[in-house]
PDB file of C-alpha atoms in Angstrom:
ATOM      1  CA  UNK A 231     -27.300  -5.741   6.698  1.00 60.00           C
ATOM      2  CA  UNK A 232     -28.362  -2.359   4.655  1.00 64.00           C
ATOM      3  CA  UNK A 233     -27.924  -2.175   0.964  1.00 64.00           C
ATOM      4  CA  UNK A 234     -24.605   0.529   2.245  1.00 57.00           C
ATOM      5  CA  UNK A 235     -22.795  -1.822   4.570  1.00 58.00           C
ATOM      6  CA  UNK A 236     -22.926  -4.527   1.887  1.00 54.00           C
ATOM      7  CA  UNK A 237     -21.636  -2.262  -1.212  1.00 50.00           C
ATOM      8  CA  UNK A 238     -18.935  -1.369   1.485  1.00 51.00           C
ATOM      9  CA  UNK A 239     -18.165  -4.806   2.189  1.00 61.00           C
ATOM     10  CA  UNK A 240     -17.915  -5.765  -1.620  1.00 57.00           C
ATOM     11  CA  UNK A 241     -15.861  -3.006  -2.410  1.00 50.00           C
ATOM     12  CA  UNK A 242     -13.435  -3.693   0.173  1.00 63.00           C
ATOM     13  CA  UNK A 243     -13.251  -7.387  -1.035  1.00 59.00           C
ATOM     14  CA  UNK A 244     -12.473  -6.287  -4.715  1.00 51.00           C
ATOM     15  CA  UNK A 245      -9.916  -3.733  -3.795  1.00 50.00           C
ATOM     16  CA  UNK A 246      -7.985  -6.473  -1.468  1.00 53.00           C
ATOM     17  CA  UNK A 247      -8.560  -9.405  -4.211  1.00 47.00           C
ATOM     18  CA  UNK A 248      -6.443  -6.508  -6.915  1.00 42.00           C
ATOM     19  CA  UNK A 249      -3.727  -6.080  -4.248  1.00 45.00           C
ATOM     20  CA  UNK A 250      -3.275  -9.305  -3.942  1.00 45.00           C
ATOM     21  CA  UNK A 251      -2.670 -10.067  -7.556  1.00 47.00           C
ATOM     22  CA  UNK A 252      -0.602  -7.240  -8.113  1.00 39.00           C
ATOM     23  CA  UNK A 253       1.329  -8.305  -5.368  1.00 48.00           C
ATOM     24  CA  UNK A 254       1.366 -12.020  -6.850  1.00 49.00           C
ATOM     25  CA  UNK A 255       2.579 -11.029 -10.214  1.00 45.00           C
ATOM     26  CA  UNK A 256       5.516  -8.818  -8.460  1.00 44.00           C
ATOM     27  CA  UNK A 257       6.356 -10.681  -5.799  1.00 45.00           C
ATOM     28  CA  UNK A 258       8.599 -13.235  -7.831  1.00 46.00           C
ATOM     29  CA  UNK A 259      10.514 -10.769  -9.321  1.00 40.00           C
ATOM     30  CA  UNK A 260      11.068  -9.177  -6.011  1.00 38.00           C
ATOM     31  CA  UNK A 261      11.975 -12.657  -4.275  1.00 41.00           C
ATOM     32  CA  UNK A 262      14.610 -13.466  -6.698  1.00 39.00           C
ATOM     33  CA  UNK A 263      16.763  -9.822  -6.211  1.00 37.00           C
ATOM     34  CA  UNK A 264      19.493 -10.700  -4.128  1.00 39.00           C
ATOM     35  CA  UNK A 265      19.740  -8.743  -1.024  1.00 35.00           C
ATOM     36  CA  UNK A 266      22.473  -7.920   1.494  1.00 35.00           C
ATOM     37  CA  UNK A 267      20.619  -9.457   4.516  1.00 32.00           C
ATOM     38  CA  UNK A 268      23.293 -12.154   5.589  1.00 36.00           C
ATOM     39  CA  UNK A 269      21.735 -15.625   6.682  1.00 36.00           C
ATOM     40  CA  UNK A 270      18.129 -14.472   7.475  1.00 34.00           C
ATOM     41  CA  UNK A 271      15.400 -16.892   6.674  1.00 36.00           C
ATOM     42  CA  UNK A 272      14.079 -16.548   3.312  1.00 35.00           C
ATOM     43  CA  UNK A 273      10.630 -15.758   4.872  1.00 38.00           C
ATOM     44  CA  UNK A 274      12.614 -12.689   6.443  1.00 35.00           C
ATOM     45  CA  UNK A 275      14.081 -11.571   3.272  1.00 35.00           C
ATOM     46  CA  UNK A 276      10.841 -11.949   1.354  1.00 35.00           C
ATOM     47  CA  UNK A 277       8.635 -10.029   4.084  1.00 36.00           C
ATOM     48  CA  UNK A 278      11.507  -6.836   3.225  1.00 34.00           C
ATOM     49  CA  UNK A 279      10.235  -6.523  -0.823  1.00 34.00           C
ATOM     50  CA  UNK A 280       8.484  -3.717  -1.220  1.00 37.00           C
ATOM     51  CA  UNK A 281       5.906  -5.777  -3.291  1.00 45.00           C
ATOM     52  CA  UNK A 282       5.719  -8.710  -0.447  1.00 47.00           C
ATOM     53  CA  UNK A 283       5.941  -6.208   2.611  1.00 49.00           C
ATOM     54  CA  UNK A 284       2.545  -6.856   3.822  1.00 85.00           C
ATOM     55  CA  UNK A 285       2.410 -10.450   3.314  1.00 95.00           C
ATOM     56  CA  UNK A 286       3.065 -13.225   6.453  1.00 97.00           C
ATOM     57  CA  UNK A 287       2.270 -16.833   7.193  1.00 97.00           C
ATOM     58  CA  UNK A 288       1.334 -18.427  10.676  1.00 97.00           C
ATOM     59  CA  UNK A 289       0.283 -21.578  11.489  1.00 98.00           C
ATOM     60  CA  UNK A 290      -2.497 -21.906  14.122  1.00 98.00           C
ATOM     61  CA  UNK A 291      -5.624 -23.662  15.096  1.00 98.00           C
ATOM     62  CA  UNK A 292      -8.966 -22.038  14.684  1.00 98.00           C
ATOM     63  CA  UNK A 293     -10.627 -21.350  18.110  1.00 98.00           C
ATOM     64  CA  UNK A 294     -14.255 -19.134  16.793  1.00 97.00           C
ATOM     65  CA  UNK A 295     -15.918 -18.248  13.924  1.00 97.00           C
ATOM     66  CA  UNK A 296     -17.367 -15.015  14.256  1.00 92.00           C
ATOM     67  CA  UNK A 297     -19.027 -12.765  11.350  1.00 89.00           C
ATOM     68  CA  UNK A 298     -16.361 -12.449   8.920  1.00 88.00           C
ATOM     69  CA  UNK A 299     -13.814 -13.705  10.909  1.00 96.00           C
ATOM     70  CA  UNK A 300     -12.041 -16.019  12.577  1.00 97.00           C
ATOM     71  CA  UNK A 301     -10.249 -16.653  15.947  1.00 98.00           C
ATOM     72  CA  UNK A 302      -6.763 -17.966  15.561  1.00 98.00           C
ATOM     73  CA  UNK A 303      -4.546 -19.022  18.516  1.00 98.00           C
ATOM     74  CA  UNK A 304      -1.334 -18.990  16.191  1.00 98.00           C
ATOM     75  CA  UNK A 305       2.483 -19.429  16.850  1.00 98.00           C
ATOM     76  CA  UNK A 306       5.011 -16.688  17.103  1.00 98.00           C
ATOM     77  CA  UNK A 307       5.368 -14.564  13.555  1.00 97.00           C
ATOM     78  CA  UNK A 308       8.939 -13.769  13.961  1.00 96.00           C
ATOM     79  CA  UNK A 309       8.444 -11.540  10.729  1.00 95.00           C
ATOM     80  CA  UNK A 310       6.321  -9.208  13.038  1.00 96.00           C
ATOM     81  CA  UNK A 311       8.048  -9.938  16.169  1.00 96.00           C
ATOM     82  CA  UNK A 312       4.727 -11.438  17.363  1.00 97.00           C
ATOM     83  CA  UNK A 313       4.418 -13.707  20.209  1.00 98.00           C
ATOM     84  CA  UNK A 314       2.115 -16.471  20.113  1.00 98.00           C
ATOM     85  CA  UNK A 315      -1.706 -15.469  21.024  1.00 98.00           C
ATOM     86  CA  UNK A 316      -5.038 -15.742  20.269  1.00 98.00           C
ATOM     87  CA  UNK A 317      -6.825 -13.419  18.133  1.00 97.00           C
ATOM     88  CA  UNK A 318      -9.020 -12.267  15.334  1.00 97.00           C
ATOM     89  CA  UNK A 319      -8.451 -12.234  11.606  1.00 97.00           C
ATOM     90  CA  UNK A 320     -10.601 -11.009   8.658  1.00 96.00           C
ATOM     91  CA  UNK A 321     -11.607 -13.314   6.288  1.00 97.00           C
ATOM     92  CA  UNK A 322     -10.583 -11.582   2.914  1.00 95.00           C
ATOM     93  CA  UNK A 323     -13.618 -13.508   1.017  1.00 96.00           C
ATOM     94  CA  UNK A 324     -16.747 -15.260   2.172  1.00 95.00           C
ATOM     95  CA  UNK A 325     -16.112 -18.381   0.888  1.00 96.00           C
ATOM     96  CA  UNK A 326     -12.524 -18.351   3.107  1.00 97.00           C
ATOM     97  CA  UNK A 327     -14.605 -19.549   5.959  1.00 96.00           C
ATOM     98  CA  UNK A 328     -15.761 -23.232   3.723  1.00 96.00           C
ATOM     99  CA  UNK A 329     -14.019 -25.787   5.859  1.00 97.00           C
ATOM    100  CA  UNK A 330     -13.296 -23.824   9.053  1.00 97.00           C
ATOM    101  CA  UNK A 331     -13.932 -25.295  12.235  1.00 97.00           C
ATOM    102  CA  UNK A 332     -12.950 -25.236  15.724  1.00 98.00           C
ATOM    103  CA  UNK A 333      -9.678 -27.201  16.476  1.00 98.00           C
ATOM    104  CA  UNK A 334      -8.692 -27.277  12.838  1.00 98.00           C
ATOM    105  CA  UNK A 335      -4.951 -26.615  12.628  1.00 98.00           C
ATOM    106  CA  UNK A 336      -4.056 -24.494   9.786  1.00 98.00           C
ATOM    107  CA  UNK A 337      -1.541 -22.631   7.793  1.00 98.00           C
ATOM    108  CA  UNK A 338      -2.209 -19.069   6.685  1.00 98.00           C
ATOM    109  CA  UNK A 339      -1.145 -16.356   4.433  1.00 97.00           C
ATOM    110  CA  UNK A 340      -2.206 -12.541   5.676  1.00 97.00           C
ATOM    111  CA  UNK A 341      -1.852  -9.097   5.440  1.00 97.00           C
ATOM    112  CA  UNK A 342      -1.876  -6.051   8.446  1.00 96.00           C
ATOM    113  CA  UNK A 343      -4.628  -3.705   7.355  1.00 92.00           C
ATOM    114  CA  UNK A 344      -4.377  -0.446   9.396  1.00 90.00           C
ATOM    115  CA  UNK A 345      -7.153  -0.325  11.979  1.00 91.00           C
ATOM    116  CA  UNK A 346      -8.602  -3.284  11.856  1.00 92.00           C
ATOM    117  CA  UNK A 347      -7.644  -7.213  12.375  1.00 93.00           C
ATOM    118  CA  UNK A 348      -5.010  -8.840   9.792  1.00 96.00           C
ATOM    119  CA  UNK A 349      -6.589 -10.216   6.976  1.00 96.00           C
ATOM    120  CA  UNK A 350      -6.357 -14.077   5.963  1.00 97.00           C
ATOM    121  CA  UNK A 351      -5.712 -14.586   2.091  1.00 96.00           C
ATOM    122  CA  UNK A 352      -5.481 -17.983   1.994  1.00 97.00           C
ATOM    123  CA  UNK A 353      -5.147 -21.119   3.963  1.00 97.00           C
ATOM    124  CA  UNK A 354      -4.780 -24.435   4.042  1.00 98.00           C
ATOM    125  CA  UNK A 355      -4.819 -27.575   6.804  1.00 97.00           C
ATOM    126  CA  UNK A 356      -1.711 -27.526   8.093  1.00 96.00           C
ATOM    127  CA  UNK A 357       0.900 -30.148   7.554  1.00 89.00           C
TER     128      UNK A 357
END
């Protein structure tokens, strides 16, 4: 990896890791504003805040590691209108790809990021 790609790479973690808090410390505020969406799911509701717009969960099982990312095959996102597939994410840090292996079965927080795979946040083994 050149000395470029990897000052690209950093910078792109550091400007995701201060959208995500931003988005963390609004979120909250934005959750708890009532809104005229009927019985939707709260997930729903939550995915329609400005602050939390780009922000979904899936639940999936890990299928590949590659470079910086990860394979998921992952259950319908009804937030997105997504079927169930298999397909890549970004990891949004390095160290998001500790404890990953093939057949895990995981839950996941993530963002779209235009032209390129949806980025993981966080994750966890599923429950």
């Amino acid at each position: 990896m050149t000395i470029s790609a990897f000052c690209v790479r950093t910078l792109r973690s550091a400007v995701t890791l201060v959208l995500l808090m931003v988005s963390m410390l609004f979120a909250p505020a934005f959750a708890a504003t009532p809104h005229a969406h009927g019985d939707m799911a709260a997930t729903s509701e939550v995915a329609s805040t400005p602050a939390a717009a780009s922000l979904y969960n899936l639940k999936g099982e890990v299928v590949q590691l590659l470079d910086g990312r990860v394979v998921l095959n992952h259950q319908a996102v009804a937030a997105l209108n997504w079927p169930a597939m298999t397909m890549p994410f970004q990891l949004a840090t390095p160290e998001l790809v500790q404890g990953l292996t093939p057949g895990l079965q995981i839950e996941a927080q993530f963002a779209l990021v235009e032209n390129d795979s949806p980025r993981i946040l966080q994750w966890q083994v599923a429950k």
